[in-house]
mmCIF file of C-alpha atoms in Angstrom:
data_model
loop_
_atom_site.group_PDB
_atom_site.id
_atom_site.type_symbol
_atom_site.label_atom_id
_atom_site.label_comp_id
_atom_site.label_asym_id
_atom_site.label_seq_id
_atom_site.Cartn_x
_atom_site.Cartn_y
_atom_site.Cartn_z
ATOM 1 C CA MET A 1 280.128 258.948 88.522
ATOM 2 C CA SER A 2 281.882 261.894 89.810
ATOM 3 C CA THR A 3 279.600 265.111 90.123
ATOM 4 C CA VAL A 4 282.200 267.631 89.547
ATOM 5 C CA SER A 5 283.119 269.128 86.596
ATOM 6 C CA GLU A 6 285.578 269.354 83.884
ATOM 7 C CA GLU A 7 285.755 272.970 85.104
ATOM 8 C CA GLN A 8 286.183 272.731 88.825
ATOM 9 C CA LYS A 9 288.877 270.052 88.064
ATOM 10 C CA LEU A 10 290.971 272.632 85.870
ATOM 11 C CA ASP A 11 290.533 275.236 89.002
ATOM 12 C CA ALA A 12 291.424 272.613 91.935
ATOM 13 C CA VAL A 13 294.447 272.115 89.625
ATOM 14 C CA HIS A 14 295.378 275.415 89.161
ATOM 15 C CA ARG A 15 294.858 275.984 92.919
ATOM 16 C CA LEU A 16 296.944 273.147 93.591
ATOM 17 C CA GLY A 17 299.490 274.825 91.656
ATOM 18 C CA VAL A 18 299.607 277.915 93.236
ATOM 19 C CA MET A 19 299.224 276.825 97.209
ATOM 20 C CA SER A 20 302.168 274.164 96.437
ATOM 21 C CA GLU A 21 304.563 277.250 95.017
ATOM 22 C CA ARG A 22 303.326 279.088 98.127
ATOM 23 C CA HIS A 23 303.371 276.411 100.856
ATOM 24 C CA PRO A 24 305.866 274.122 100.071
ATOM 25 C CA GLU A 25 305.017 272.930 104.067
ATOM 26 C CA LEU A 26 302.073 272.087 103.522
ATOM 27 C CA LYS A 27 303.086 270.321 100.421
ATOM 28 C CA ARG A 28 305.223 267.705 101.676
ATOM 29 C CA ARG A 29 302.598 266.982 104.688
ATOM 30 C CA VAL A 30 300.292 265.913 101.815
ATOM 31 C CA ALA A 31 303.098 264.175 100.133
ATOM 32 C CA ASP A 32 303.665 262.458 103.454
ATOM 33 C CA ALA A 33 300.482 261.735 104.565
ATOM 34 C CA ARG A 34 300.300 260.162 100.770
ATOM 35 C CA LEU A 35 302.811 257.673 101.254
ATOM 36 C CA GLU A 36 301.299 257.001 104.526
ATOM 37 C CA LEU A 37 298.513 255.994 102.769
ATOM 38 C CA ALA A 38 300.536 254.029 100.154
ATOM 39 C CA ALA A 39 302.388 251.651 103.061
ATOM 40 C CA VAL A 40 299.026 251.548 104.583
ATOM 41 C CA ILE A 41 297.471 249.742 101.829
ATOM 42 C CA LEU A 42 300.210 247.764 100.692
ATOM 43 C CA ALA A 43 300.243 246.082 104.243
ATOM 44 C CA MET A 44 296.548 245.594 104.052
ATOM 45 C CA ASP A 45 297.496 243.523 100.812
ATOM 46 C CA ALA A 46 299.915 241.818 102.227
ATOM 47 C CA VAL A 47 297.766 240.021 104.652
ATOM 48 C CA ASP A 48 294.742 239.897 102.045
ATOM 49 C CA LYS A 49 297.399 237.589 100.140
ATOM 50 C CA ARG A 50 297.810 235.312 103.727
ATOM 51 C CA ILE A 51 294.156 234.928 104.509
ATOM 52 C CA GLN A 52 293.401 233.893 100.828
ATOM 53 C CA ALA A 53 296.535 231.467 101.566
ATOM 54 C CA GLY A 54 294.589 230.367 104.359
ATOM 55 C CA GLU A 55 295.660 231.914 107.281
ATOM 56 C CA LYS A 56 293.290 232.086 110.242
ATOM 57 C CA ILE A 57 293.741 235.790 111.016
ATOM 58 C CA HIS A 58 291.691 239.371 109.689
ATOM 59 C CA SER A 59 292.809 242.331 108.263
ATOM 60 C CA LEU A 60 290.881 244.526 110.744
ATOM 61 C CA GLN A 61 293.904 246.534 111.556
ATOM 62 C CA GLU A 62 295.338 247.122 108.620
ATOM 63 C CA GLN A 63 291.759 248.539 107.391
ATOM 64 C CA ALA A 64 291.397 250.875 110.259
ATOM 65 C CA ALA A 65 295.517 252.117 109.310
ATOM 66 C CA VAL A 66 294.066 253.035 106.025
ATOM 67 C CA GLU A 67 290.668 255.009 106.782
ATOM 68 C CA GLN A 68 293.314 256.883 109.604
ATOM 69 C CA ALA A 69 295.975 257.286 106.358
ATOM 70 C CA LYS A 70 292.477 258.065 103.965
ATOM 71 C CA ASN A 71 291.826 260.338 106.435
ATOM 72 C CA ALA A 72 294.718 262.160 107.252
ATOM 73 C CA HIS A 73 295.821 262.190 103.349
ATOM 74 C CA ALA A 74 291.884 264.206 103.153
ATOM 75 C CA GLN A 75 292.785 266.074 105.532
ATOM 76 C CA ALA A 76 296.000 266.937 104.556
ATOM 77 C CA LEU A 77 295.006 267.994 100.958
ATOM 78 C CA ALA A 78 292.299 270.326 102.485
ATOM 79 C CA ASP A 79 295.150 271.906 104.704
ATOM 80 C CA LEU A 80 297.414 272.603 101.190
ATOM 81 C CA LEU A 81 294.022 274.087 99.059
ATOM 82 C CA ARG A 82 293.285 276.240 102.224
ATOM 83 C CA GLY A 83 297.017 277.040 102.270
ATOM 84 C CA GLU A 84 295.529 276.258 106.888
ATOM 85 C CA HIS A 85 299.107 275.519 108.898
#
């Protein structure tokens, strides 16, 4: 359950729109980080399928990559919201 109010969400939408216009390079960083996150999630899912199929492997590297990509995406988003380069 989210502790964020609808008003806070609307404020975030507005801020994202404004800051995306003011800082297109930061907006691009968010998009790149999101794409990286999607790619590592897919890679982790592929390894998990191989594990479910019986391969004796683990997905620790993929899990770590997802955590790093999540952190990078969160930082890029925070930088955009704050207008920080």
